[in-house]
Amino acid sequence: MEQMNLFFLNLLLVLPVFYFVLEYTRRKFSNYPPGPYPLPILGNFLNLHKPGHISLANLAKVHGPLMSLRLGAKLLIVGSNQAAATEILKVNDRVMCGRRIPQTFEAVGKTFDLVSILAANKCNESWKMMRTIFKTELVSAEATENKSVLREEKVKVLIDFLSNNKGNVVNIGEVVFSTSANFVSNLLFSKDFISIQDEGKVGAAKEHIREMERLASCFNLEDYYPIFKGLDVQGLGKKALKCIESLNACWDVIIDERETSIKNGVISKDKDFLDALLANGLNKDQINWIFGEVLITGVDTSSGAVEWAMAELIKNPEAMLKLREELTKELGEGTTVKDSDLPRLPFLNACVKETLRKLKFCSYPPGPYPLPIIGNILHLSSNDTAHVALANLAKIHGPIMSLKLGERLLIVGSSHEVATEILKIHDRVMCGRPVPKTLEVLGENLLTLVGAKSCTENWKILRGIFKTELVASEVINSNATMREEKVKELIDLLMEKVGKVVHIHDLVYTTAANIVSRLLFSQDFINIEDERKKINLVKEVEKLASTPNVADYFPIFSGLDVQGLRRNTLKCRENLYPLWDAVVDGRKESIKSGGDSCKNKDFLDVLLANGFSRNQINWILTEMTITGANTTSAAVEWMMAELIKNPEAMNKLGEELAKEISGNIVRDSDLPRLPYLNACLKESLRLHPTVGLVLRTATETCEVMNYTIPKDSEVWVNQWALGRDPTKWEDPLVFNPSRFLGSNLSYMGNNFEYIPFGSGKRMCPGLPLATRTVPLIVASLVHSFEWYLPDDTSPHELDMEEKLGLILQKSNPLLLIPKLKALEIRI
Ligand code: HEM
C-alpha cells in the first residue's frame, strides 16, 4: 500500500515536470510567436479573465504585438499592432481567410446543408457565390443608390411613429430595430418584416436573433477539447437548432409565397435578393440561414449603433446642441433629412465615428479572475457570506464589478454612486428580479410580487392591491389596535416565561406572521402558544427558494433536479397549501352564504374578486407570510442584539420609554414621540439591512458608469456594504443611534448610501407596515422587561455573526432571559 502511495506521489511530481519540459521543447523548436506560458490542460484560459480584447491588449504589452496562446488544445495567434494586422490581413490574406465556426453550429450546418457568408470556414465555391450575390444585389454602389428612397421611407415611418408617441416613453433600441429590420427585409424579400407598432413581435424576433448571437459567443468545450467533440455536453447545439427553427418559422411563408408566384409565372420586374438566391438554386433551409446571417449582422448592429449614438448625444448635451445647429443650418427648420444630405453633415458623421470608436471599447466592469466553466463561484463560496465576500472583492476591484457565476454574468454595485445609477437612473431597465429555477415547479403563472421576473401586468395589479389593501396610510392607522393586540399577546406569553431562556426570532416570527395574516385574511395563522410545525413549513419553502440551484448557473442542468430542490418544493407545497385551502374555502363558503357582507374587505376578498386562481392565491399567501414575518422578526432580533451589546443605548431607550409612555403598554400612537427608538431602528437597519443584497436583473442592455451591462445579467446592490462605507459613515462599525438624531437621512429610497428597503419601482412595499411593527415590538419588549444573556454571558461577548439566505439573519439565534422590571409593568 505504502509502495503504491509512493508511486502515485512520484507520478504527481514527475508529470508536471515532464509537461513543462515538453512545452519548453515544443516552444523552442516550433518557432511560434512568444506568449504567456500555458498551464497543462487549461492552456492560457486563465490569462483571458477580463473581456477577451482587453486581456489580449494587456498581454501584448508584455509579450509583443504578435503572440501565441493555447486555449485547451487549440493554438491561438493574436496580432495587436498595425504591422501584425498588415501581415495577417494583407500580405497573408489568401492563407488567413478561414473563419472559426463554433461547434455549437456544427449540428445546424449538418442538419440543413447550409451555405454561408459569415460562417464559412474557408473561401470555398459556395462562399464565393454568396459573396457575389451579396455584393451585387445588396451593397453595390448602384444598389445602395437605388435604395436611398426605401431607406428614407423606412426612416419616415419611424419619425411618424415617434411623432404619434410624443410625451410617451419609447424604447429607442426596439423601434430602430424595427426600422432597420424592415429596411434589410425589403432588400432581402421586398416586404416589411416587423410592424413598428408591434412591440411583442419585435421582442420575439429580436430575442431569437440575440439568442443566436449569445450562442455563437458562448464558451463551448468542444471548440477547445476534441475529446468532447460531438457530445454537446453543454446542450448548446440543441439550443442552436431550436433557435434556428424559431427563426426560420419567421420567413418560411415568404419563401413559399415567392416560389408559388414564380411557378405561376408572376414575376416582379424589380428582382430582389430572394429572387437571386432562388435563381441560384438555393433550397429553403439555405435561404433561411442566409436571411438569419444578414439580419444578425445587419440589423442588430445598426440599431445598436443608433441606440448608442442617441445615448451618447443625450449624455453629452453640448454635442447634441452642435448637431442640431448643423442640421438647422444645412437643412433648415423641421425638414426631413434625405440620404443625399448626408455628405453635407460633417459633425453628424463625426458623431457616428466617435460612437463606433467608443463602442469598440465598451466592456463589462472589472472583476476577479473567473475560472473556466465555474467562473467566480469559488469567490462566493469562501468562509464569508456572499455580501461580505463581495464587499471585500469591491475593495480590490472597485464599486462596480462583474463576476461570472457559471454561465451567468453578475454585476455588483457597492457604492452610493453605483446604487444611484442602478436603482434611480436605470430603474426602468433594472426592474427585473432573478427568480430561482426551483420555483418554476410551482406553475407558470404564479401570482407574485417578490418573484416577478419583470414588472408584468399581474405584478402591477398585485402591487396596486398590496398598496391599497395592506399599507395605505388609512389601513395602517385603522389596524393599529390589531397590531397592539398581537404585541400584547407576545408580552403576555413572555410574562409566563420570565426567568427562562427565550428564542427571540421564533417568538416574534409568530407575532409578525399573525399581523400579516390578519391583514391578508383577517385570521391568525399561527397559534402564539406553539405551532412550530407551521413555522417550519414556511421556513422550509424559504430555505428551498434561497438555496442556490445549479440549474440557474449551468443551463445544462436545467432539465434535471440534481439537488432535489424541485422535488422538495413540491413536497412542501403538499403540506402547506392545504392550510391556505382551508382559509380560502372558508371564505368562499362565507361569501356564498352572505355571512361576510358586513365585514371589512381584506386582501383575500380582493384577490377572489379579481378572479385569481386557487394556485395563484396559495402562492401569494405563502410569499406574503415569508416576506412579512421573516423580515420583521429578523429586524427585531438584530435591533435587540445591538441594544443588548450596547447597554448605553439600551438604557437611553429605556429612559425615553419611561418618560414618554404614560401607561404600561406602548401604543402605536406613541411612536412619533420616540425619536431615540426611531434612531435605533435606523441604525440597526444600517448595520444589518434585513435583505443584505438588493437583487435585480437588467431587462435590457444598458450602460452603467460607462460599462456595458448586457440584458439578463443579474445586478446586485450590496446594501450591507453601503451601510458600512467608511467614506460615508463616521465609525461605520459602531452602533451609534445618535447619528440619526436630527438627521434628514431616511430609508425612503432617496439617499443611496442608506437603502435598507431598496429603491425605485421594486422598492419594498411593506415599508409602512415594517416601520410601525418593528419599533412597536422592540419598544414593548424593552419597556416591559429587563433582558439578560444566558449563562451570565457579558453583553460585549454577544456574537453578531450573520447568515444570508433570502434575508440576512443572525447566524446564532438570539437567546435571552426576560426579567420583570423593578417597577412591575403590567395591566
Ligand atoms: C424591516 C423590514 C423589511 C425590510 C428591511 C425589507 C426590505 C426589502 C428590500 C430591500 C426589498 C427589495 C427592494 C428592491 O428591490 O429595491 C424588499 C422587497 C419586498 N418586500 Fe420588504 N422589507 C421589510 C419588510 C417587509 C414586509 C413586512 C413586507 C410585507 C408584509 C414586505 C414585502 C416585500 C415585498 C412584497 C417585496 C417585493 C416587492 C417587488 O418586488 O415588487 N417587506 N423588501
PDB file of C-alpha atoms and ligand atoms in Angstrom, residues 433 449-450 459 463 466 516 624 627-628 631-632 635 685 690-691 694-696 719 756-759 762-766 769-770 774, ligand 1:
ATOM      1  CA  ARG A 433     -35.645  40.177 -10.394  1.00  0.00           C
ATOM      2  CA  LEU A 449     -44.516  40.331  -6.148  1.00  0.00           C
ATOM      3  CA  VAL A 450     -41.040  39.416  -4.987  1.00  0.00           C
ATOM      4  CA  TRP A 459     -47.215  42.392 -10.856  1.00  0.00           C
ATOM      5  CA  ARG A 463     -48.692  45.799  -6.198  1.00  0.00           C
ATOM      6  CA  PHE A 466     -50.962  45.420  -1.835  1.00  0.00           C
ATOM      7  CA  VAL A 516     -49.614  39.900   8.292  1.00  0.00           C
ATOM      8  CA  MET A 624     -46.546  37.396   1.868  1.00  0.00           C
ATOM      9  CA  THR A 627     -41.646  38.334   3.354  1.00  0.00           C
ATOM     10  CA  GLY A 628     -43.742  39.851   6.142  1.00  0.00           C
ATOM     11  CA  THR A 631     -38.047  40.369   7.664  1.00  0.00           C
ATOM     12  CA  THR A 632     -39.860  41.763  10.695  1.00  0.00           C
ATOM     13  CA  ALA A 635     -35.123  43.161  12.119  1.00  0.00           C
ATOM     14  CA  LEU A 685     -31.026  48.618   9.667  1.00  0.00           C
ATOM     15  CA  THR A 690     -32.519  42.737   6.541  1.00  0.00           C
ATOM     16  CA  VAL A 691     -32.211  41.808   2.890  1.00  0.00           C
ATOM     17  CA  VAL A 694     -30.893  44.044  -3.435  1.00  0.00           C
ATOM     18  CA  LEU A 695     -31.284  41.531  -6.259  1.00  0.00           C
ATOM     19  CA  ARG A 696     -32.285  42.722  -9.707  1.00  0.00           C
ATOM     20  CA  GLN A 719     -26.765  47.469   0.727  1.00  0.00           C
ATOM     21  CA  PRO A 756     -32.427  49.127   3.661  1.00  0.00           C
ATOM     22  CA  PHE A 757     -35.784  48.950   1.854  1.00  0.00           C
ATOM     23  CA  GLY A 758     -34.277  49.236  -1.649  1.00  0.00           C
ATOM     24  CA  SER A 759     -35.376  51.960  -4.031  1.00  0.00           C
ATOM     25  CA  ARG A 762     -39.326  47.338  -6.889  1.00  0.00           C
ATOM     26  CA  MET A 763     -38.700  49.086  -3.556  1.00  0.00           C
ATOM     27  CA  CYS A 764     -40.143  47.276  -0.531  1.00  0.00           C
ATOM     28  CA  PRO A 765     -43.896  47.975  -0.475  1.00  0.00           C
ATOM     29  CA  GLY A 766     -44.057  46.654   3.099  1.00  0.00           C
ATOM     30  CA  LEU A 769     -46.028  48.289   7.902  1.00  0.00           C
ATOM     31  CA  ALA A 770     -42.486  47.263   8.888  1.00  0.00           C
ATOM     32  CA  VAL A 774     -40.661  46.581  14.314  1.00  0.00           C
TER      33      VAL A 774
HETATM   34  C1  HEM B   1     -37.547  45.556   8.271  1.00  0.00           C
HETATM   35  C2  HEM B   1     -38.319  45.021   7.410  1.00  0.00           C
HETATM   36  C3  HEM B   1     -38.116  44.933   5.933  1.00  0.00           C
HETATM   37  C4  HEM B   1     -37.030  45.244   5.161  1.00  0.00           C
HETATM   38  C5  HEM B   1     -35.673  45.761   5.626  1.00  0.00           C
HETATM   39  C6  HEM B   1     -37.380  44.979   3.787  1.00  0.00           C
HETATM   40  C7  HEM B   1     -36.539  45.174   2.706  1.00  0.00           C
HETATM   41  C8  HEM B   1     -36.872  44.890   1.396  1.00  0.00           C
HETATM   42  C9  HEM B   1     -35.993  45.092   0.273  1.00  0.00           C
HETATM   43  C10 HEM B   1     -34.565  45.626   0.339  1.00  0.00           C
HETATM   44  C11 HEM B   1     -36.648  44.709  -0.830  1.00  0.00           C
HETATM   45  C12 HEM B   1     -36.108  44.741  -2.267  1.00  0.00           C
HETATM   46  C13 HEM B   1     -36.295  46.164  -2.776  1.00  0.00           C
HETATM   47  C14 HEM B   1     -35.705  46.459  -4.139  1.00  0.00           C
HETATM   48  O1  HEM B   1     -35.564  45.566  -4.978  1.00  0.00           O
HETATM   49  O2  HEM B   1     -35.388  47.645  -4.368  1.00  0.00           O
HETATM   50  C15 HEM B   1     -37.967  44.268  -0.426  1.00  0.00           C
HETATM   51  C16 HEM B   1     -38.940  43.814  -1.282  1.00  0.00           C
HETATM   52  C17 HEM B   1     -40.192  43.421  -0.858  1.00  0.00           C
HETATM   53  N1  HEM B   1     -40.690  43.456   0.430  1.00  0.00           N
HETATM   54 FE1  HEM B   1     -39.725  44.081   2.045  1.00  0.00          FE
HETATM   55  N2  HEM B   1     -38.669  44.531   3.744  1.00  0.00           N
HETATM   56  C18 HEM B   1     -39.159  44.502   5.024  1.00  0.00           C
HETATM   57  C19 HEM B   1     -40.432  44.140   5.422  1.00  0.00           C
HETATM   58  C20 HEM B   1     -41.445  43.746   4.586  1.00  0.00           C
HETATM   59  C21 HEM B   1     -42.778  43.424   4.993  1.00  0.00           C
HETATM   60  C22 HEM B   1     -43.295  43.498   6.424  1.00  0.00           C
HETATM   61  C23 HEM B   1     -43.460  43.059   3.860  1.00  0.00           C
HETATM   62  C24 HEM B   1     -44.875  42.622   3.673  1.00  0.00           C
HETATM   63  C25 HEM B   1     -45.789  42.482   4.501  1.00  0.00           C
HETATM   64  C26 HEM B   1     -42.536  43.166   2.754  1.00  0.00           C
HETATM   65  C27 HEM B   1     -42.851  42.872   1.465  1.00  0.00           C
HETATM   66  C28 HEM B   1     -41.969  42.989   0.401  1.00  0.00           C
HETATM   67  C29 HEM B   1     -42.335  42.635  -0.942  1.00  0.00           C
HETATM   68  C30 HEM B   1     -43.674  42.098  -1.406  1.00  0.00           C
HETATM   69  C31 HEM B   1     -41.211  42.911  -1.744  1.00  0.00           C
HETATM   70  C32 HEM B   1     -41.059  42.715  -3.250  1.00  0.00           C
HETATM   71  C33 HEM B   1     -41.530  43.953  -3.991  1.00  0.00           C
HETATM   72  C34 HEM B   1     -41.400  43.812  -5.503  1.00  0.00           C
HETATM   73  O3  HEM B   1     -40.531  43.089  -5.966  1.00  0.00           O
HETATM   74  O4  HEM B   1     -42.160  44.472  -6.198  1.00  0.00           O
HETATM   75  N3  HEM B   1     -41.325  43.598   3.223  1.00  0.00           N
HETATM   76  N4  HEM B   1     -38.071  44.381   0.941  1.00  0.00           N
END
